[in-house]
Coordinates of C-alpha atoms and ligand atoms in Angstrom, one line a residue:
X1 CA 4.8 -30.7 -12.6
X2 CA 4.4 -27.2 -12.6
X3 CA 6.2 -25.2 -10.0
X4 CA 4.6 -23.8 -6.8
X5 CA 3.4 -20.7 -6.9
X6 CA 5.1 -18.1 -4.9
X7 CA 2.9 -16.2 -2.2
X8 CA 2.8 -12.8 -1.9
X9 CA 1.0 -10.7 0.9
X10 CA 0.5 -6.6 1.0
X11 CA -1.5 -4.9 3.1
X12 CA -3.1 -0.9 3.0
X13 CA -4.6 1.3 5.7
X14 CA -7.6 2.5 5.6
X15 CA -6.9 6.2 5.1
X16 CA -9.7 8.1 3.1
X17 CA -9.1 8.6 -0.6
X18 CA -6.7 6.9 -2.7
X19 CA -4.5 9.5 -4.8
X20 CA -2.3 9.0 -8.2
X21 CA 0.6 8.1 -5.7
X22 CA -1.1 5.2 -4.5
X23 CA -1.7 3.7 -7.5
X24 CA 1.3 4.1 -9.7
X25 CA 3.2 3.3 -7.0
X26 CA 1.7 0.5 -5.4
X27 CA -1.7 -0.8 -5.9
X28 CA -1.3 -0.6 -10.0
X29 CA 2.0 -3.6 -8.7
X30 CA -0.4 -5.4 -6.7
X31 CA -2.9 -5.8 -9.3
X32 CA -0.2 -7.0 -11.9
X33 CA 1.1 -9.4 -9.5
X34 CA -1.7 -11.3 -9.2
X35 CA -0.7 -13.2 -12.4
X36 CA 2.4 -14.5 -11.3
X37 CA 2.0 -15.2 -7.8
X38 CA -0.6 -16.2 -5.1
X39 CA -1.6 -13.2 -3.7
X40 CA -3.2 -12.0 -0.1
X41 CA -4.4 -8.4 0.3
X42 CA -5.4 -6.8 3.2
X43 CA -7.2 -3.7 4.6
X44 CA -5.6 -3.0 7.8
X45 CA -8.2 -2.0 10.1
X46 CA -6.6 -2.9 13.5
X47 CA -3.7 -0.9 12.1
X48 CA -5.5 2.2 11.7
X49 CA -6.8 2.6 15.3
X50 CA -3.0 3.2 16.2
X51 CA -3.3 6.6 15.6
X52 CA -6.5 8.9 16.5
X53 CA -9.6 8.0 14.7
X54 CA -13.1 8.1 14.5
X55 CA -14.9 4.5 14.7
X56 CA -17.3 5.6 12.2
X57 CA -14.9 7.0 9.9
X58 CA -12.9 3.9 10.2
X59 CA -15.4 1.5 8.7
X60 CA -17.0 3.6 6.2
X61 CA -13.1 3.7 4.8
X62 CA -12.3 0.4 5.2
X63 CA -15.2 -0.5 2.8
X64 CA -14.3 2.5 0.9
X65 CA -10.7 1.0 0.4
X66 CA -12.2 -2.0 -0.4
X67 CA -14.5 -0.4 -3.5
X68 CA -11.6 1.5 -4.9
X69 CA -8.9 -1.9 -5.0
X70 CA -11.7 -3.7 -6.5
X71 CA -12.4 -1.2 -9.2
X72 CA -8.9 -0.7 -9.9
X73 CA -8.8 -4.2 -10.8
X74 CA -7.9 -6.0 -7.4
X75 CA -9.7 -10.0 -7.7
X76 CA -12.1 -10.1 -4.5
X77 CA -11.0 -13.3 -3.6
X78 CA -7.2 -12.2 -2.8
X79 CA -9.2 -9.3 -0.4
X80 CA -9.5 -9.5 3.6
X81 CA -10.5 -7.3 5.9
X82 CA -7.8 -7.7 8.9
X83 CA -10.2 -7.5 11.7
X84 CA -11.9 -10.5 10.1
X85 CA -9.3 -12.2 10.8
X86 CA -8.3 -11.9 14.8
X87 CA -5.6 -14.6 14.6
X88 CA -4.0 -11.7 13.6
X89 CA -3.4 -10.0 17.0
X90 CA -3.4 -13.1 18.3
X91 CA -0.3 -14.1 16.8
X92 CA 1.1 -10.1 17.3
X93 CA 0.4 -11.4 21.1
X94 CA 2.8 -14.4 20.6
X95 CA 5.6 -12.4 18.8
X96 CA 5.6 -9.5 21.0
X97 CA 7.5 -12.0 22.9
X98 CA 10.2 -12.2 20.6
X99 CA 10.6 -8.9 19.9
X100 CA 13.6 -6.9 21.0
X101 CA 11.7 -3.7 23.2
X102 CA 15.4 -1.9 21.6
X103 CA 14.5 -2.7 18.3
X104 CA 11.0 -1.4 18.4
X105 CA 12.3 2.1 19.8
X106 CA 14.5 2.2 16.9
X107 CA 11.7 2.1 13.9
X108 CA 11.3 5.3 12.1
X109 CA 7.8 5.7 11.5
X110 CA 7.2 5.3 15.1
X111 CA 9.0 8.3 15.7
X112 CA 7.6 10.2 12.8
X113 CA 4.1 9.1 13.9
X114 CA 4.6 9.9 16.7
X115 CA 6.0 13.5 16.3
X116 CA 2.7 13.6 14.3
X117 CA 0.5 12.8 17.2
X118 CA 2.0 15.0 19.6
X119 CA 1.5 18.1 17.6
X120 CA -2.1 17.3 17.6
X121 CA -3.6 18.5 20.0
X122 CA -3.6 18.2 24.2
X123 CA -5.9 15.1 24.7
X124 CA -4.0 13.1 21.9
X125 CA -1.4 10.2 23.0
X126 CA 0.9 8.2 22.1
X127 CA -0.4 4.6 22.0
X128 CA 1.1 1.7 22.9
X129 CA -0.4 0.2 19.7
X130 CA 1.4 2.6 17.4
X131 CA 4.9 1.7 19.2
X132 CA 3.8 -2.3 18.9
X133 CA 2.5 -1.7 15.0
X134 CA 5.3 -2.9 13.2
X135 CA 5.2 -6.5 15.7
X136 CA 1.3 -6.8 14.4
X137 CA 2.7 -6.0 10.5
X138 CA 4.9 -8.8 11.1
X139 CA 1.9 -11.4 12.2
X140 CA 0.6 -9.9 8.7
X141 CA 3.0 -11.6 6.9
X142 CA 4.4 -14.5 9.0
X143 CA 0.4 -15.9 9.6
X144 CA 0.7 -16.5 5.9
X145 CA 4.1 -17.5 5.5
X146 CA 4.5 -15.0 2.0
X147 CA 7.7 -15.1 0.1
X148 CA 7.5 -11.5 -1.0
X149 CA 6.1 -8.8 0.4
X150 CA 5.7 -5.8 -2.0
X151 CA 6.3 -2.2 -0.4
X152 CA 7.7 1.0 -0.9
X153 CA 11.1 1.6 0.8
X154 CA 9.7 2.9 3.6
X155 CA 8.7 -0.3 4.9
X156 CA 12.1 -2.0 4.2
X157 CA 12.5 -1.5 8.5
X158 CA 9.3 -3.3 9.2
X159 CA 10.8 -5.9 6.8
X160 CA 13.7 -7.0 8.3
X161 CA 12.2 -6.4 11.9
X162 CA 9.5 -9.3 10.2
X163 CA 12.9 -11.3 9.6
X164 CA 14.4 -11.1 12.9
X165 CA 10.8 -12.1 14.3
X166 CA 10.7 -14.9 12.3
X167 CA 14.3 -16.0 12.9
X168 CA 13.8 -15.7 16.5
X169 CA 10.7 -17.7 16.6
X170 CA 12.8 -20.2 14.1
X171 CA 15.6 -20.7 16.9
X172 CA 14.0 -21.4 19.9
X173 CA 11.7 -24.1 18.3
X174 CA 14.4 -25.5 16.1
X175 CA 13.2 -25.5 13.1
X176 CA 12.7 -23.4 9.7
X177 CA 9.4 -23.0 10.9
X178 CA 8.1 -19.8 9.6
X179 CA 9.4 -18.6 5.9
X180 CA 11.7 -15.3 5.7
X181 CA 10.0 -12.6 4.0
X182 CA 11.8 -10.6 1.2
X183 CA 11.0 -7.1 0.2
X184 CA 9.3 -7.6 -3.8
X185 CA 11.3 -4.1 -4.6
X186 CA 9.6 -3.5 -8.4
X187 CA 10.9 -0.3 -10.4
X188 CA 7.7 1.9 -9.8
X189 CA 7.2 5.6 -10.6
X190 CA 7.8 7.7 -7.6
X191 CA 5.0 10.1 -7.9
X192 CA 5.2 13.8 -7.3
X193 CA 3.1 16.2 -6.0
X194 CA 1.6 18.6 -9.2
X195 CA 1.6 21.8 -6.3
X196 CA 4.8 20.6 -4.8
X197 CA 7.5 18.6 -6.9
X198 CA 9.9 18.2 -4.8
X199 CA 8.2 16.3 -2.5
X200 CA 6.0 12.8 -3.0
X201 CA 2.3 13.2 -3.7
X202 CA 0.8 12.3 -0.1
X203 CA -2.1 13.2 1.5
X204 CA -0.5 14.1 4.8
X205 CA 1.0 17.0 2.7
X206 CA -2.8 18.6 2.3
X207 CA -5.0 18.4 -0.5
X208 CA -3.3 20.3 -3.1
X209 CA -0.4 17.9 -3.3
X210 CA -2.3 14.8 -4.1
X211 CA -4.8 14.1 -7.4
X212 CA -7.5 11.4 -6.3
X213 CA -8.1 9.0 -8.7
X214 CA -12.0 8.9 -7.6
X215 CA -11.9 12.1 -7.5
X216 CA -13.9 14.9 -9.9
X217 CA -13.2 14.9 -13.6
X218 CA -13.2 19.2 -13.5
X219 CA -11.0 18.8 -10.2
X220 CA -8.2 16.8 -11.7
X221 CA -8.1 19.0 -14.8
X222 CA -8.0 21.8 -12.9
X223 CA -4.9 20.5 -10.4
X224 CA -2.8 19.3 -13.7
X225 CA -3.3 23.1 -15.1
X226 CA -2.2 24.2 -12.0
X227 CA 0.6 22.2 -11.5
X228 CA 4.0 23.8 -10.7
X229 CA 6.8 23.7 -13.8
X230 CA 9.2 25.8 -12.6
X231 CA 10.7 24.0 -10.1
X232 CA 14.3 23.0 -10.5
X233 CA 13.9 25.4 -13.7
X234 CA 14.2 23.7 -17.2
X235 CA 17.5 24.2 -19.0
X236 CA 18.6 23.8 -22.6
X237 CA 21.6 21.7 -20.6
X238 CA 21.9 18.0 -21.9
X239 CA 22.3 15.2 -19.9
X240 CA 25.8 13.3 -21.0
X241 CA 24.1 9.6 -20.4
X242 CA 21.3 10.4 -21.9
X243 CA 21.5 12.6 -24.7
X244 CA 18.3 14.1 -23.4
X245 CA 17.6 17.7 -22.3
X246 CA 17.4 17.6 -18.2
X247 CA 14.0 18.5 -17.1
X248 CA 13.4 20.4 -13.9
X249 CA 11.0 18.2 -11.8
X250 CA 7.6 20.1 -12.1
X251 CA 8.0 19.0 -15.7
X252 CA 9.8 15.6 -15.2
X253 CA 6.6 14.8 -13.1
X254 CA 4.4 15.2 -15.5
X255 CA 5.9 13.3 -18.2
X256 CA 6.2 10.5 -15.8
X257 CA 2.4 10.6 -15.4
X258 CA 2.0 10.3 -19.0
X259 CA 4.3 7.5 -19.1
X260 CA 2.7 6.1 -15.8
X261 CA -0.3 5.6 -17.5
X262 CA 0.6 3.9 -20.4
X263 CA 0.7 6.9 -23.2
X264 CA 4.0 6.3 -24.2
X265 CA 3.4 7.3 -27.8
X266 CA 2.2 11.1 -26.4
X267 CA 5.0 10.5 -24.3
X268 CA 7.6 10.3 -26.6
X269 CA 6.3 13.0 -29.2
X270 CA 6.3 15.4 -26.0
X271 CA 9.8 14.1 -25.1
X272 CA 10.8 15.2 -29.5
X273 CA 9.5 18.4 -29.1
X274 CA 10.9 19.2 -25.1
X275 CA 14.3 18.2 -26.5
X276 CA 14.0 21.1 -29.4
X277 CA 12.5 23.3 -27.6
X278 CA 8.9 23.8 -29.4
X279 CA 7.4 22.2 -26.2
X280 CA 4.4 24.3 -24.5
X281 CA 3.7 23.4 -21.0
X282 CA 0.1 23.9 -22.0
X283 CA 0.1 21.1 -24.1
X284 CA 1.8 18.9 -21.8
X285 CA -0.5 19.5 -19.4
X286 CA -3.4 19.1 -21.5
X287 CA -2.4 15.3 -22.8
X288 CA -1.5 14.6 -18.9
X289 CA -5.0 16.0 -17.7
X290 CA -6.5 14.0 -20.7
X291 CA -4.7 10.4 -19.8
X292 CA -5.3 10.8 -16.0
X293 CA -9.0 11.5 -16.8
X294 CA -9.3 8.3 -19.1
X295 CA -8.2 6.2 -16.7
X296 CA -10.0 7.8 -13.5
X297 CA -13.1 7.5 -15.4
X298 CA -12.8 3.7 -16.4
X299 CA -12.1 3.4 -12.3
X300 CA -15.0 5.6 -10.8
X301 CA -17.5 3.2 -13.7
X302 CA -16.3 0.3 -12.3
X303 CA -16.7 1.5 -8.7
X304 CA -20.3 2.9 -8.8
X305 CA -21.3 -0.4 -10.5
X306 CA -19.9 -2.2 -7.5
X307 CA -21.7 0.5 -5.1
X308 CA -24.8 -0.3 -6.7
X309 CA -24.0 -3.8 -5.8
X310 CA -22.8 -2.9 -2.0
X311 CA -24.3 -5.8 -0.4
X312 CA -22.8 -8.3 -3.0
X313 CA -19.3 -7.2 -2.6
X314 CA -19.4 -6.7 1.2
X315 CA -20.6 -10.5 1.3
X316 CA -17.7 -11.6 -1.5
X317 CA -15.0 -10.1 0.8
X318 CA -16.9 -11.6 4.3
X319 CA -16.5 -15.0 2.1
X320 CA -13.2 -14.4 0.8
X321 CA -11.7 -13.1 4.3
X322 CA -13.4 -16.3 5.9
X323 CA -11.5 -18.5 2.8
X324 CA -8.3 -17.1 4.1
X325 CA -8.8 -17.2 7.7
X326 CA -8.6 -21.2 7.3
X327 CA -5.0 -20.3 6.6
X328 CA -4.7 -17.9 9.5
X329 CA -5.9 -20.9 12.1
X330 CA -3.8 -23.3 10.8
X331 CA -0.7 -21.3 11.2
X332 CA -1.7 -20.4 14.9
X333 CA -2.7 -24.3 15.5
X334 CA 0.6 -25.2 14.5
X335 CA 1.8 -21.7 16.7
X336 CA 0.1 -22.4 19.8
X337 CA 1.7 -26.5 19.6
X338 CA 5.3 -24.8 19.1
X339 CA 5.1 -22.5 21.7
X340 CA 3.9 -24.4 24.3
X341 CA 0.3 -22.7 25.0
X342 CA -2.4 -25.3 26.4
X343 CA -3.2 -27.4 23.0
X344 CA -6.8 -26.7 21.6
X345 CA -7.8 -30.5 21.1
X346 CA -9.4 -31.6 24.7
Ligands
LIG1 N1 2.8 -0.5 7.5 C1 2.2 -0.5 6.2 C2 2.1 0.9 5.7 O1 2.2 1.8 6.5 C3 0.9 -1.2 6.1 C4 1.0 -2.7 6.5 C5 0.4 -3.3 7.6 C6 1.6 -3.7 5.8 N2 0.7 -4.6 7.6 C7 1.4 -4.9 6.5 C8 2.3 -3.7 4.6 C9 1.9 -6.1 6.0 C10 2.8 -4.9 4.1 C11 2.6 -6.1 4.8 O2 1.9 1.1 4.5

């Protein structure tokens, strides 16, 4: 017999567009993971109204999200839509109740969120959902008892908050109940910003320091020629594990975005010539602007073949969200017997 298949769960907000960053470092993983494991993606919408928002907004990016991880290569069938699925806050209800209140004041991106919020403006607020976020995150993955859980190190807090959830729950019905998420930590490039190096490609930064992978063809060229290579200036100093000259990290960026996607040929020719010198950052540039272009232009095909078909993949992802809300309700049948809430069968 062949061995069970592992299950693995991520899940992405529905912010706007999705940049380089994005996908190198985590949606390109969740497509290649679909081959090894079972695999559950969702668009967090209840997630998103944590912080200020506008409703319309909200759902015109949630199917927007939805397009792009499709056409990226993203099987509809592993895709739901979180508000499809309200057993989700349902069981965030049940495990705010074992959740440690200290705990929650302790997570990180609350207080950077919130730092965030109250620089807004006057009428902004703190919400009590953005402080409970990370108890709903763990329902996320509990609900469907995943093995792995692949995020960025960011999340590794959530993770273990998830852990202690689950423990909790574990103890006080005495049994191994609900599986113990581990982080799925795969080596991904880190992403810089081309206008900023030295810090991540994000869009929180502002729009120069991330390149949309929808985005125009003429833009993306344009934000590669632009990109910074000064930074941590170039040296003809060689690295002594290596054997390679160091790179300052305008210039290390963009090699990694050559490598990223997959033109590891260019990639090492570039590296020949860097190492003796002959390298002009023009050229660089150009063979980066040229691979991110290829592969931005197989995506934004794919996509406006799947926006012609709206209505079909807004019904696939109704159907597949429905297909793994049966998983959802059994877990909270099972919940609501453990826990000692009023059993559903009359
Ligand atoms: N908190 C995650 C982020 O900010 C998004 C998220 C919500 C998530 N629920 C999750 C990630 C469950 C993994 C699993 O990116």
């Amino acid at each position: 017999m062949t061995e069970q298949r592992k299950n693995v769960l991520s899940c992405i907000q529905p912010t706007g567009h999705m940049h380089f960053g994005n996908y190198f470092g985590a949606v390109k993983n969740w497509v290649d993971l679909q081959e090894k494991y079972d695999c559950v993606y969702g668009v967090v919408d209840y997630h998103a109204m944590t912080m200020p928002y506008n409703p319309e907004k909200l759902r015109q990016n949630s199917w927007d999200i939805i397009l792009n991880l499709v056409a990226v290569g993203v099987q509809p069938e592993n895709l739901f839509i979180q508000s499809y699925i309200p057993e989700h806050t349902e069981l965030g209800w049940i495990f705010n109740c074992f959740t440690s209140y200290g705990q929650l004041t302790r997570m990180t991106q609350f207080k950077d969120k919130s730092s965030q919020v109250e620089d807004k403006s006057k009428d902004s607020f703190i919400s009590a959902g953005l402080f409970d976020y990370p108890v709903l995150q763990a329902a996320d993955i509990l609900i469907y008892k995943a093995d792995y859980v692949p995020v960025g190190k960011d999340q590794g807090q959530h993770l273990e908050l998830s852990r202690n959830i689950a423990q909790r729950f574990n103890n006080m019905v005495g049994k191994e109940y609900f599986v113990l998420p581990e982080t799925l930590y795969t080596e991904v490039p880190k992403v810089m910003s081309t206008a900023d190096p030295t810090r991540k490609m994000s869009k929180s930064a502002g729009e120069k320091h991330y390149i949309n992978v929808f985005g125009e063809e003429a833009r993306i060229r344009k934000q590669v020629k632009s990109a910074v290579t000064d930074a941590g200036a170039s040296t003809m100093d060689v690295d002594a594990t290596t054997g390679q000259r160091e790179k300052g990290a305008g210039v290390q960026n963009l090699f990694k975005l050559l490598e990223a996607c997959g033109k590891l040929d260019a990639h090492q020719a570039l590296e020949t010539k860097y190492n003796e010198d002959t390298l002009s950052y023009g050229e660089l540039k150009g063979e980066v602007a040229e691979a991110l272009v290829e592969q931005s232009a197989k995506f934004v095909a794919k996509k406006s073949e799947l926006k012609a078909n709206k209505k079909e993949i807004k019904y696939k992802i109704q159907q597949s969200s429905a297909e793994i809300r049966k998983r959802a309700q059994q877990t909270l049948k099972e919940v609501r017997q453990l826990t000692g809430l009023t059993n559903l069968k009359l």
